[in-house]
Short mmCIF file of C-alpha atoms and ligand atoms in Angstrom, two decimals:
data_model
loop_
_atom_site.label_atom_id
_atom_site.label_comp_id
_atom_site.label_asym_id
_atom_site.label_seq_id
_atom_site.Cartn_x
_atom_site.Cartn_y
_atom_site.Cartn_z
CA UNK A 66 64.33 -92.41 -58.34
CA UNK A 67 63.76 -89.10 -56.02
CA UNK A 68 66.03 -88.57 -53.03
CA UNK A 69 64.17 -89.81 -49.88
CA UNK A 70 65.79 -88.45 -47.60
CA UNK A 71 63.65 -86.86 -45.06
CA UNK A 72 66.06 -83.76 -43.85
CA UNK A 73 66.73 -81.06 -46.49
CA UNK A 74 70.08 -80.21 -47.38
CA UNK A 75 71.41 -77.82 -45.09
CA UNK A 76 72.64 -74.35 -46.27
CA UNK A 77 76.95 -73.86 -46.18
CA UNK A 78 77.21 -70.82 -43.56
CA UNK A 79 80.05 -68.65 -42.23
CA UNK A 80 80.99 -70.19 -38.68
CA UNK A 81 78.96 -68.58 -36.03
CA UNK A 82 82.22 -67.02 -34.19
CA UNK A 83 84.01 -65.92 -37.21
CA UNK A 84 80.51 -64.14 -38.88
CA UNK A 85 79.54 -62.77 -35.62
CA UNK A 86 82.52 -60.03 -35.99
CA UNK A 87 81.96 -59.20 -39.75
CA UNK A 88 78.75 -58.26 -41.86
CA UNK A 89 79.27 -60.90 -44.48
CA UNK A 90 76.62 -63.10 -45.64
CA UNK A 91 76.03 -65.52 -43.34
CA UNK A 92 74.21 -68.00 -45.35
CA UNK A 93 76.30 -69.50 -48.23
CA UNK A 94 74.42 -70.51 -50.88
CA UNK A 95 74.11 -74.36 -52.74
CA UNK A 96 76.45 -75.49 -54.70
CA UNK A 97 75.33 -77.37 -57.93
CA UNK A 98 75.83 -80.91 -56.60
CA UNK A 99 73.62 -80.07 -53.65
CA UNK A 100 71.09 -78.17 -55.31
CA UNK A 101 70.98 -81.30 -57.54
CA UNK A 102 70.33 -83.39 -54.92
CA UNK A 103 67.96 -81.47 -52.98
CA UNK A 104 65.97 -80.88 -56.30
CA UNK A 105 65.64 -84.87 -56.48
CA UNK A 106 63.58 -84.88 -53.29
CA UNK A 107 60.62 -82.52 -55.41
CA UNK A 108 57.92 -85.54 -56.31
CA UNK A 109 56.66 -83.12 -58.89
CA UNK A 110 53.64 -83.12 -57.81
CA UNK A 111 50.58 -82.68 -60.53
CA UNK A 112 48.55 -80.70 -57.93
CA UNK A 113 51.21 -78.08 -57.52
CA UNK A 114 50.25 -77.51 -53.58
CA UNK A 115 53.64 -75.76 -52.86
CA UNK A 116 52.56 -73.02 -55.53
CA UNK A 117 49.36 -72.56 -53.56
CA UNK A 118 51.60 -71.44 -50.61
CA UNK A 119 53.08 -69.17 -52.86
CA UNK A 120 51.96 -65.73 -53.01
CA UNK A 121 52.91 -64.77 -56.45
CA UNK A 122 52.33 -68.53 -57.81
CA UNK A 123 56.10 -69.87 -58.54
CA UNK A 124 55.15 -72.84 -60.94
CA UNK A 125 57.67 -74.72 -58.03
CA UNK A 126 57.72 -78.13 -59.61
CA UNK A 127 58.03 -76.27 -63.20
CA UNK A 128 61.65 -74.61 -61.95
CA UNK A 129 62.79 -77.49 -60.14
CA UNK A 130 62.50 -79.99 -62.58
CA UNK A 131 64.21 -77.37 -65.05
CA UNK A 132 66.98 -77.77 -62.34
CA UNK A 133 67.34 -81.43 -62.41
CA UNK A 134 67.55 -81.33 -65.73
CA UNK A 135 70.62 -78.76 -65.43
CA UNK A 136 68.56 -75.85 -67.31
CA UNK A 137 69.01 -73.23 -64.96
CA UNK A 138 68.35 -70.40 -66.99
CA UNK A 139 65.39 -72.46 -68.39
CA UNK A 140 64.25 -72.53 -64.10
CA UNK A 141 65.20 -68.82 -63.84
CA UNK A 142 62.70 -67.93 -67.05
CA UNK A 143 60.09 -70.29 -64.91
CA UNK A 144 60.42 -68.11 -61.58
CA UNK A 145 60.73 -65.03 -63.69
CA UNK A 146 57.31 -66.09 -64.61
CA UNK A 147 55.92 -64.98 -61.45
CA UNK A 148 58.31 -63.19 -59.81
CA UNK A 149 60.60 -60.18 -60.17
CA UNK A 150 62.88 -60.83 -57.36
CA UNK A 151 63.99 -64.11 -56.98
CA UNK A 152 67.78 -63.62 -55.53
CA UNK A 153 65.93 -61.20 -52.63
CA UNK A 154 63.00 -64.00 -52.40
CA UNK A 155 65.14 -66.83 -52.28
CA UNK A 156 66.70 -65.13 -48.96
CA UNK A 157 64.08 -63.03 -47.23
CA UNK A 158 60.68 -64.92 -47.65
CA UNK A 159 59.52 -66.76 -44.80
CA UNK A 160 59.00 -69.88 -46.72
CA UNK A 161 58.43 -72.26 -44.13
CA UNK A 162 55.21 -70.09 -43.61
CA UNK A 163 54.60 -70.41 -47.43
CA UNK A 164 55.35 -72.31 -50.54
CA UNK A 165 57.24 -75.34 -47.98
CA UNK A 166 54.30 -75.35 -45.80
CA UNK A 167 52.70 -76.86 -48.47
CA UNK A 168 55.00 -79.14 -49.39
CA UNK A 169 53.90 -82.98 -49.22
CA UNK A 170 57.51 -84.18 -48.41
CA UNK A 171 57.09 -81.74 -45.02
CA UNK A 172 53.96 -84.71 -44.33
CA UNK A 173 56.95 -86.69 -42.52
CA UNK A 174 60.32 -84.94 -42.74
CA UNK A 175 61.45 -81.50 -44.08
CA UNK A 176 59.98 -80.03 -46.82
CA UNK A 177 61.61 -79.52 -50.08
CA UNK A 178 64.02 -76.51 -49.71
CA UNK A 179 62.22 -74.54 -52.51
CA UNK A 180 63.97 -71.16 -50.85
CA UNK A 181 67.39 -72.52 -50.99
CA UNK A 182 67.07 -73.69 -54.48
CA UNK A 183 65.22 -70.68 -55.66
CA UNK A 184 68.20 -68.88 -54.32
CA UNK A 185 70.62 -70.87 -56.27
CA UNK A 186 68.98 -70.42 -59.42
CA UNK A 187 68.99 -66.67 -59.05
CA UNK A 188 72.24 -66.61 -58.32
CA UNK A 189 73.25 -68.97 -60.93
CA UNK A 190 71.91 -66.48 -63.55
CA UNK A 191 73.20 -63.28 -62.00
CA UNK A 192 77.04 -64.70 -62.35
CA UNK A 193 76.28 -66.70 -65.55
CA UNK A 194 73.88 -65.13 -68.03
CA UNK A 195 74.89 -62.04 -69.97
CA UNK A 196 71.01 -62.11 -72.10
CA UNK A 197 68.85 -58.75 -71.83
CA UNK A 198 65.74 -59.60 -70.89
CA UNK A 199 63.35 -58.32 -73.78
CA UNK A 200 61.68 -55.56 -73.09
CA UNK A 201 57.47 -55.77 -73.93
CA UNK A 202 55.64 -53.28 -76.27
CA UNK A 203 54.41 -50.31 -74.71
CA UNK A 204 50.51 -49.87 -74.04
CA UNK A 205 50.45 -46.18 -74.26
CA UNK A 206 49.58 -46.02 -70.00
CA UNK A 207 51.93 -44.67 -67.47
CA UNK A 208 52.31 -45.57 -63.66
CA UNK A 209 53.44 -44.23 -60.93
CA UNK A 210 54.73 -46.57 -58.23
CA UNK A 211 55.22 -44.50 -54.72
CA UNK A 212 58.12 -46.74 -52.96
CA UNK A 213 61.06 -48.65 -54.10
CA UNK A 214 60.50 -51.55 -51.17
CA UNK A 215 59.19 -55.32 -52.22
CA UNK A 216 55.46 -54.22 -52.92
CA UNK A 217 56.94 -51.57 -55.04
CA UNK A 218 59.62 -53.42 -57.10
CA UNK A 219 56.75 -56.00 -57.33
CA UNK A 220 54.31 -53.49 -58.62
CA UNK A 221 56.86 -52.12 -60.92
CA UNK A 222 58.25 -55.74 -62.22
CA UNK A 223 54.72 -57.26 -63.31
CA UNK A 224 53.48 -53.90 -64.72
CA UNK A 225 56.72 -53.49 -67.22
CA UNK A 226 56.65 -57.07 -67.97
CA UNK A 227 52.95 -55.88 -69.12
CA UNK A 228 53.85 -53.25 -71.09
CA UNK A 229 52.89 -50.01 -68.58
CA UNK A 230 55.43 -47.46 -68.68
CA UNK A 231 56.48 -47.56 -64.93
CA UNK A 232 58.35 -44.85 -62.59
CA UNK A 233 59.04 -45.75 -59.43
CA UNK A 234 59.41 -42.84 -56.74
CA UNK A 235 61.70 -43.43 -53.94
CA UNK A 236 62.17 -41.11 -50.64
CA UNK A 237 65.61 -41.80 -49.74
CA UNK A 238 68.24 -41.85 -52.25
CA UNK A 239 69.01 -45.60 -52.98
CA UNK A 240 66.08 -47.61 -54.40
CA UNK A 241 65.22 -51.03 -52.20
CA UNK A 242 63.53 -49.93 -49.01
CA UNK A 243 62.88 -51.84 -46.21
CA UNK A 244 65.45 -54.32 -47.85
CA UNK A 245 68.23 -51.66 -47.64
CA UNK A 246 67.52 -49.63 -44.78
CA UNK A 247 66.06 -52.62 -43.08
CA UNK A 248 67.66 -56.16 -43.50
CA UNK A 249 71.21 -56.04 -43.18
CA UNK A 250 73.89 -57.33 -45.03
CA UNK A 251 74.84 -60.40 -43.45
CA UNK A 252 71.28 -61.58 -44.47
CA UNK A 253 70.61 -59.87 -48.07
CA UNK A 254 74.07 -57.86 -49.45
CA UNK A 255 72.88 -54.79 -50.63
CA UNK A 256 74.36 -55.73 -54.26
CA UNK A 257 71.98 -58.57 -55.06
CA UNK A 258 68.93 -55.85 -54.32
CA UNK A 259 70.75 -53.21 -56.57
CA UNK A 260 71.00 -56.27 -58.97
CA UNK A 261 67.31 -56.80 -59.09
CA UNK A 262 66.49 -53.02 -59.51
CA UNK A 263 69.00 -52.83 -62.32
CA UNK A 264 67.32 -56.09 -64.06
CA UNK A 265 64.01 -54.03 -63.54
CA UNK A 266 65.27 -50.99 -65.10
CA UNK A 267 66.89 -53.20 -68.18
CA UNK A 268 62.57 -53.70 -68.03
CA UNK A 269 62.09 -50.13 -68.84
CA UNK A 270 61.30 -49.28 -65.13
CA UNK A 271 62.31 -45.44 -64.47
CA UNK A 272 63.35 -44.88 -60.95
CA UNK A 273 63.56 -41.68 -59.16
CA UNK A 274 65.11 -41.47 -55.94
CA UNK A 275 65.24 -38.47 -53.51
CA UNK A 276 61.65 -37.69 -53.82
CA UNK A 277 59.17 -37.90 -51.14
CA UNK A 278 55.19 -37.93 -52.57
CA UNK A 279 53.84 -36.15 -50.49
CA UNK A 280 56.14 -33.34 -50.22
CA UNK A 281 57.87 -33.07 -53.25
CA UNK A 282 55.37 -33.97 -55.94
CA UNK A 283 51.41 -34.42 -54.06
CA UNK A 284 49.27 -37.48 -55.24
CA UNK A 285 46.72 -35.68 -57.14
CA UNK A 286 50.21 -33.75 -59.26
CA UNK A 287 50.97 -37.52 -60.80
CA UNK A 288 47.49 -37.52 -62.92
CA UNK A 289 47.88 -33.91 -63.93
CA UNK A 290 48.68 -32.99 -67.71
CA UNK A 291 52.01 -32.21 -66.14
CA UNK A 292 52.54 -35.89 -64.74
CA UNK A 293 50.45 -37.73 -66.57
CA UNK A 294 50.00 -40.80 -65.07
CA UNK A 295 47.29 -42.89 -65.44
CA UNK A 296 46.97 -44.57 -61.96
CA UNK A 297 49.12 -44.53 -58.96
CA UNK A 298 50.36 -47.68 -57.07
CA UNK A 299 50.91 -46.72 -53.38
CA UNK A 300 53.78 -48.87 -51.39
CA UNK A 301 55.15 -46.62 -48.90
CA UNK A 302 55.54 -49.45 -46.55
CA UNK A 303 55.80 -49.57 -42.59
CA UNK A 304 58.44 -46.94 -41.81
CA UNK A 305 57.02 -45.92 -38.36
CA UNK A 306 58.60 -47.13 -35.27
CA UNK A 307 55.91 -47.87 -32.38
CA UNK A 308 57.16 -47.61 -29.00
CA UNK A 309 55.86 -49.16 -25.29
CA UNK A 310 55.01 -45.40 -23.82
CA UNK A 311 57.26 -47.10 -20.83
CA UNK A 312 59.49 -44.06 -18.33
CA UNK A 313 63.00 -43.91 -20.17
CA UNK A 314 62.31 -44.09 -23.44
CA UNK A 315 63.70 -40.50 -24.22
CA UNK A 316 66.95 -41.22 -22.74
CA UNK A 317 70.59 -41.11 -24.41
CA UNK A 318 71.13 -44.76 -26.04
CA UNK A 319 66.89 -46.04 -26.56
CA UNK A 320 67.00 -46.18 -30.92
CA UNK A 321 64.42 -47.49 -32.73
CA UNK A 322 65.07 -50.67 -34.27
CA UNK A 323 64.41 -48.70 -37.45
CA UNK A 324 66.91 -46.03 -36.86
CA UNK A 325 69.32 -48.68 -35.71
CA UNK A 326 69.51 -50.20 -38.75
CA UNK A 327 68.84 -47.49 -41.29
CA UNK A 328 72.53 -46.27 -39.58
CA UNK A 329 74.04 -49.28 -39.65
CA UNK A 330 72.63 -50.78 -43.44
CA UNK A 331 71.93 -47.60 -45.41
CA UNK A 332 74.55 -45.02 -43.79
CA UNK A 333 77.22 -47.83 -43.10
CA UNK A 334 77.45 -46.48 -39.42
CA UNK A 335 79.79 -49.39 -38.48
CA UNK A 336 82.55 -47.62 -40.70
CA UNK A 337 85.30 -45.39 -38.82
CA UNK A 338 84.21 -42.13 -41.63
CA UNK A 339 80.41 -42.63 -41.36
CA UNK A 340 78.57 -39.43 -41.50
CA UNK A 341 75.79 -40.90 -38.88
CA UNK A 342 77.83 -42.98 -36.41
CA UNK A 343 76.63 -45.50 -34.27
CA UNK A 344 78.13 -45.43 -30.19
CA UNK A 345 79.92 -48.50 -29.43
CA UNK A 346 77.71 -49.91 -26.70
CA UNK A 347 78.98 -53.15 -24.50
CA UNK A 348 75.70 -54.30 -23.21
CA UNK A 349 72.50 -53.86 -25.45
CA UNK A 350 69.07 -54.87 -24.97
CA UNK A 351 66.71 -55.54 -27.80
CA UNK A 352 62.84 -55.59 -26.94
CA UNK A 353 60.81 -57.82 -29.34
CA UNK A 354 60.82 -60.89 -30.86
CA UNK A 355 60.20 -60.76 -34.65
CA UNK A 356 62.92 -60.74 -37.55
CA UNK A 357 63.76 -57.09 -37.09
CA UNK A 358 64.79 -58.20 -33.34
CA UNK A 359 66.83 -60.50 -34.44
CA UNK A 360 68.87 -57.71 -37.49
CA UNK A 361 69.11 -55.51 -34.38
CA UNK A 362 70.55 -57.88 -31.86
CA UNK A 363 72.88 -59.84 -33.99
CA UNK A 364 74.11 -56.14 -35.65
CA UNK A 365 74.46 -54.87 -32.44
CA UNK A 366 76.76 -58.04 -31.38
CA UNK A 367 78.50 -57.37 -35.34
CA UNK A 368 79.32 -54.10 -33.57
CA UNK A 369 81.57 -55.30 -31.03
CA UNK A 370 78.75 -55.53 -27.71
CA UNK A 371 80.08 -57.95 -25.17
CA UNK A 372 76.75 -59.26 -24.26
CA UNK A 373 72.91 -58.40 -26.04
CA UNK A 374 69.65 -59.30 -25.04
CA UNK A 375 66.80 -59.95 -26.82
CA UNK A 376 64.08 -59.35 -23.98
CA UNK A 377 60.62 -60.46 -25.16
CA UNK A 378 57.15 -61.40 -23.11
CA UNK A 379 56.19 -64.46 -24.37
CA UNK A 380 58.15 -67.83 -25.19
CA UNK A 381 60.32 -69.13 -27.54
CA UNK A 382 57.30 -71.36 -29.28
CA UNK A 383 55.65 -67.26 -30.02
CA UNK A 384 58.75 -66.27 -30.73
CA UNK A 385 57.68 -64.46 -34.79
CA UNK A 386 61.12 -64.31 -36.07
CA UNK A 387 61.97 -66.71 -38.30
CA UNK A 388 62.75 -70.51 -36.45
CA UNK A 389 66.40 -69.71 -38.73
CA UNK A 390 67.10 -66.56 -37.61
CA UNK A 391 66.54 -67.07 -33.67
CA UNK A 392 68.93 -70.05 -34.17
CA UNK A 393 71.49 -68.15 -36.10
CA UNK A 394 70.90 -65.60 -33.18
CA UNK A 395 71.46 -68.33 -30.77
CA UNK A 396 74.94 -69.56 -32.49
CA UNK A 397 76.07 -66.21 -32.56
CA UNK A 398 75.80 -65.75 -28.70
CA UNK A 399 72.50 -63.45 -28.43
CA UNK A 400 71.14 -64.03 -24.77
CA UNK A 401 66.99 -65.05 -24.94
CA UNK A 402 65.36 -63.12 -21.89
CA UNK A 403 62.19 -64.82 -22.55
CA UNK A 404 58.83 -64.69 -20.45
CA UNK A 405 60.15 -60.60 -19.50
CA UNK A 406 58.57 -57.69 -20.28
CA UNK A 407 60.54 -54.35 -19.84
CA UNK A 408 58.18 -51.58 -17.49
CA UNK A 409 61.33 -48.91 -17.45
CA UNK A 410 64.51 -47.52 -18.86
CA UNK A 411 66.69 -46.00 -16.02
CA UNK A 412 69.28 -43.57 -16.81
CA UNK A 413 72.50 -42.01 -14.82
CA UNK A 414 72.83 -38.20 -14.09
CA UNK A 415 73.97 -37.02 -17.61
CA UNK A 416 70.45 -39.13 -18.96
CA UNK A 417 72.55 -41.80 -20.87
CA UNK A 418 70.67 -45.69 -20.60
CA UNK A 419 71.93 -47.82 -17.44
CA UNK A 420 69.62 -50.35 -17.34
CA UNK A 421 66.00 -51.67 -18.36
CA UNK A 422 63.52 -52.48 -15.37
CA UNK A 423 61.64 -56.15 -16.31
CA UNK A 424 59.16 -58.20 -14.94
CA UNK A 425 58.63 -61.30 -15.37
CA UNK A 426 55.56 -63.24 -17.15
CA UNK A 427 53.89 -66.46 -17.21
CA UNK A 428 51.71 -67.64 -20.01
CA UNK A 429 48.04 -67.81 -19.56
CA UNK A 430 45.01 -68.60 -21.08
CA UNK A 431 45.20 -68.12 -25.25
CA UNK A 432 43.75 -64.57 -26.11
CA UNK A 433 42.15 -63.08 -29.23
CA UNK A 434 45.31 -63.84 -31.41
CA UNK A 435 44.95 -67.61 -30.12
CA UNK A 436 48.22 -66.87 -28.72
CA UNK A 437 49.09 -67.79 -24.97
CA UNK A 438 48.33 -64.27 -22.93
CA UNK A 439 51.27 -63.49 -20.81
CA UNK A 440 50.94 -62.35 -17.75
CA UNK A 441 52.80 -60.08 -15.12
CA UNK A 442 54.19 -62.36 -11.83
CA UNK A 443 53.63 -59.88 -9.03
CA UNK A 444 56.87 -58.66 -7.41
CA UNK A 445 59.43 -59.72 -9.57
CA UNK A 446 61.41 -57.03 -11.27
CA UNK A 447 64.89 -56.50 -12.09
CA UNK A 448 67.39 -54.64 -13.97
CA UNK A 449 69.37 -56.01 -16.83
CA UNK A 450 72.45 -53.39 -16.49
CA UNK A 451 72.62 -51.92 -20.29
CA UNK A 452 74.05 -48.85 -22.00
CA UNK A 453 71.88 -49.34 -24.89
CA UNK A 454 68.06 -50.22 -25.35
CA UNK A 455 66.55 -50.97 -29.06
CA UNK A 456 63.14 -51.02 -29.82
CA UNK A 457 61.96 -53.82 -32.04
CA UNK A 458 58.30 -53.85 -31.57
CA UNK A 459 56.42 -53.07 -34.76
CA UNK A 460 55.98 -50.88 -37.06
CA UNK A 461 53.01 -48.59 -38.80
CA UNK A 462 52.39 -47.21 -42.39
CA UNK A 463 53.61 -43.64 -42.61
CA UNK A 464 51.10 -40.97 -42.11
CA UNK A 465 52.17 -38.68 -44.44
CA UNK A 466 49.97 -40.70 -47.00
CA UNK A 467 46.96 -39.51 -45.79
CA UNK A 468 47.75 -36.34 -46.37
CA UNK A 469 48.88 -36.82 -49.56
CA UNK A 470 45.68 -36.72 -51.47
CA UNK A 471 42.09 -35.60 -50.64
CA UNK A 472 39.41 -38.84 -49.85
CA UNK A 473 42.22 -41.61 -49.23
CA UNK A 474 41.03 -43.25 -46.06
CA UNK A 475 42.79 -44.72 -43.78
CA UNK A 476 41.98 -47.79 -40.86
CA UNK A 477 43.27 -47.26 -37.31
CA UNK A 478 46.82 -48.80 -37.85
CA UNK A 479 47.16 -45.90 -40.82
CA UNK A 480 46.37 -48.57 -43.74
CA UNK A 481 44.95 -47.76 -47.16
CA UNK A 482 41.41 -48.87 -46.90
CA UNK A 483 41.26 -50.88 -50.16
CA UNK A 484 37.75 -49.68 -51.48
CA UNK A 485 38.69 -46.18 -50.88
CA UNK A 486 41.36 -46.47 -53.04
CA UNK A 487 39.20 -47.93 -55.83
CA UNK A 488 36.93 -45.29 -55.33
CA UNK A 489 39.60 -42.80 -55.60
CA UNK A 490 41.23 -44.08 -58.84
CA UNK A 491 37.76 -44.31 -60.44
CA UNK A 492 36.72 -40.67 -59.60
CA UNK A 493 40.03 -39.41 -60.99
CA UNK A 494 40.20 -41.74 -64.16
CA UNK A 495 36.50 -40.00 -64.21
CA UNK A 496 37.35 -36.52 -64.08
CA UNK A 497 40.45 -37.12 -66.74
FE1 LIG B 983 57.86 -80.74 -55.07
FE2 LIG B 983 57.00 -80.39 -52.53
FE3 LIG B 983 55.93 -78.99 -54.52
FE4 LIG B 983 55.44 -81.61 -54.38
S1 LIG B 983 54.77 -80.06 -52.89
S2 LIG B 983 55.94 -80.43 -56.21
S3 LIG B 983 57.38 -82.32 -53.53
S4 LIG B 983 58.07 -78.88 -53.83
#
């Protein structure tokens, strides 16, 4: 009989006052009994609708019925299927957007948790099985994957599994992107990433770090004799911050959210010998809303601030962070300024941050996005006093990709145009 229960089984976490002073994993994983049990609620359902959520097509009912059973390397061959990153996945995806969307037990209660037990199953075979994966034929064609982020490792893990031989090219000199100089520890360790790229490179992946295409090596180099690559995968990812063009922004103590965290999760800024501190700050103010919001605010709180403030214009139903991580923000003390949009950063006489100037908003009609369109209340600034401001409002693609090859067209936001890239590929497999 499955387990009707309608609630999923919660996930063990660190207490929110004890994790909110360290950068341990907050989340704690399932244990086997209640992965068991949460596996009993899956109806294993013939249509599969959970996989259609799924954007690399987990056979979901496939693994957890290999869990039930108590085969978990026989549900970790399942995932493997379809995915090469299952620990990261298991953590990072936004499943409730996804795969548990989907899910028919979500009809009336909570969904299956098919994150939570994807998880557990990763994790299960990192500390358990000692197999090497087998590594396919090779099919004579090389690749060159630009960008060691998910697209990349993604790129890299389904083209080894079909027999290309892969080289991944990473800028900076540890291999992971956005999930090591982005998402910090307390929400993926850095050591279940390297753990992926190393079951990648048991694959046959090659991965060179400290090399920026673009710079280093051009675009049009990798299909040279010298090279020799047959076609290029580009997943350079979103590493430009955006900022509001607001007065202040220049001054001592405004960081990106991106620099803020690349400190903090790649150069380990919260460590007395860091070579690229971080200043201790007592009051910090994050602007946006999204996940990266919520890294900033909760590793600014991590890093001893008395009081931070997530300060974003619309309300907590638009909130597009994750509905776990606001309320693991929440636990951990982070202050909502919601409906408050900031029009200045003010600064003392030696230009160091003081405060952030906001208005207040009210939601009006829904715009374009079909989101509700805030809306500035005439006359009623303030100032939230702060000696820090972080900037957590988006993101676009580098635009040193453009200039990495001649013809590669790019949209407004500084995106690949698809086509283009066709084009491009076909012209050059042409000319070779
Ligand atoms: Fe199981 Fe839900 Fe998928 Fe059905 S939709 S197979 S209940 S996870």
């Amino acid at each position: 009989m499955p387990n009707m229960s309608l609630k999923k089984n919660p996930m063990p976490s660190q207490d929110p006052i004890e994790r909110a002073k360290n950068f341990k994993e907050v989340a704690l994983g399932y244990t086997e009994e209640i992965a068991l049990d949460e596996a009993e609620r899956c109806l294993n359902c013939k249509n599969k609708p959970c996989t259609q959520g799924c954007p690399v097509q987990i056979n979901i009912p496939g693994f957890i019925s290999k869990v039930k059973e108590k085969d978990y390397e026989g549900a970790y061959e399942v995932i493997s299927q379809s995915s090469s990153l299952p620990a990261v996945c298991g953590r990072v995806c936004p499943q409730e957007a996804q795969c548990e969307k989907y899910c028919v037990r979500g009809n009336k209660g909570e969904p299956v948790g098919i994150g939570r037990l994807e998880r557990f199953v990763a994790d299960w075979h990192n500390a358990n099985s000692t197999a090497a994966p087998a590594v396919p034929e090779k099919n004579g064609k090389k690749v060159a994957v630009i960008g060691s982020g998910p697209s990349g490792l993604t790129c890299a893990g389904d083209l080894a599994k079909k027999g290309y031989d892969v080289t991944v090219f990473e800028a900076l000199h540890t291999a992971g992107g956005v999930l090591v100089y982005g998402i910090p520890e307390f929400r993926l360790p850095k050591a279940i990433v390297q753990k992926e790229v190393e079951g990648l490179k048991a694959l046959g992946v090659k991965v060179e770090t400290n090399v920026v295409i673009g710079k280093t090596i051009a675009v049009d180099e990798l299909f040279t004799e010298e090279f020799g690559f047959d076609a290029v995968f580009i997943g350079s990812g979103a590493g430009l911050p955006s900022f509001m063009k607001i007065p202040g922004e220049n001054l001592k103590g405004v960081y990106s959210a991106n620099e803020f965290l690349t400190r903090i999760n790649l150069m380990k800024a919260y460590k007395e010998n860091s070579d690229t501190p971080i200043k201790k700050n007592t009051r910090v103010a994050v602007v946006g809303g999204g996940n990266v919001a919520m890294d900033a605010a909760r590793s600014a709180k991590r890093l001893g601030a008395e009081e931070v403030y997530i300060v974003y214009r619309r309300s907590k139903d638009e909130l597009p962070a994750r509905k776990e991580e606001v309320e693991h923000a929440e636990e951990e003390g982070i202050i909502f300024q919601l409906l408050n949009n900031p029009v200045e950063i003010t600064g003392d006489e030696n230009n160091f941050v003081n405060g952030i100037k906001c208005i207040k908003m009210e939601l009006g009609e829904p715009d374009q996005s079909g989101r509700r369109k805030p809306i500035e209340i005439p006359g009623s600034e303030y100032v939230i006093d702060c000696d820090c401001v972080i900037i957590a409002i988006g993101t676009t693609p580098n635009p040193l990709i453009k200039s990495t090859t001649e013809g590669l067209e790019t949209n407004k936001k500084g995106c690949i145009v698809a086509e283009e890239l066709e084009r491009l590929l076909l012209n050059q497999s042409m000319k070779n």
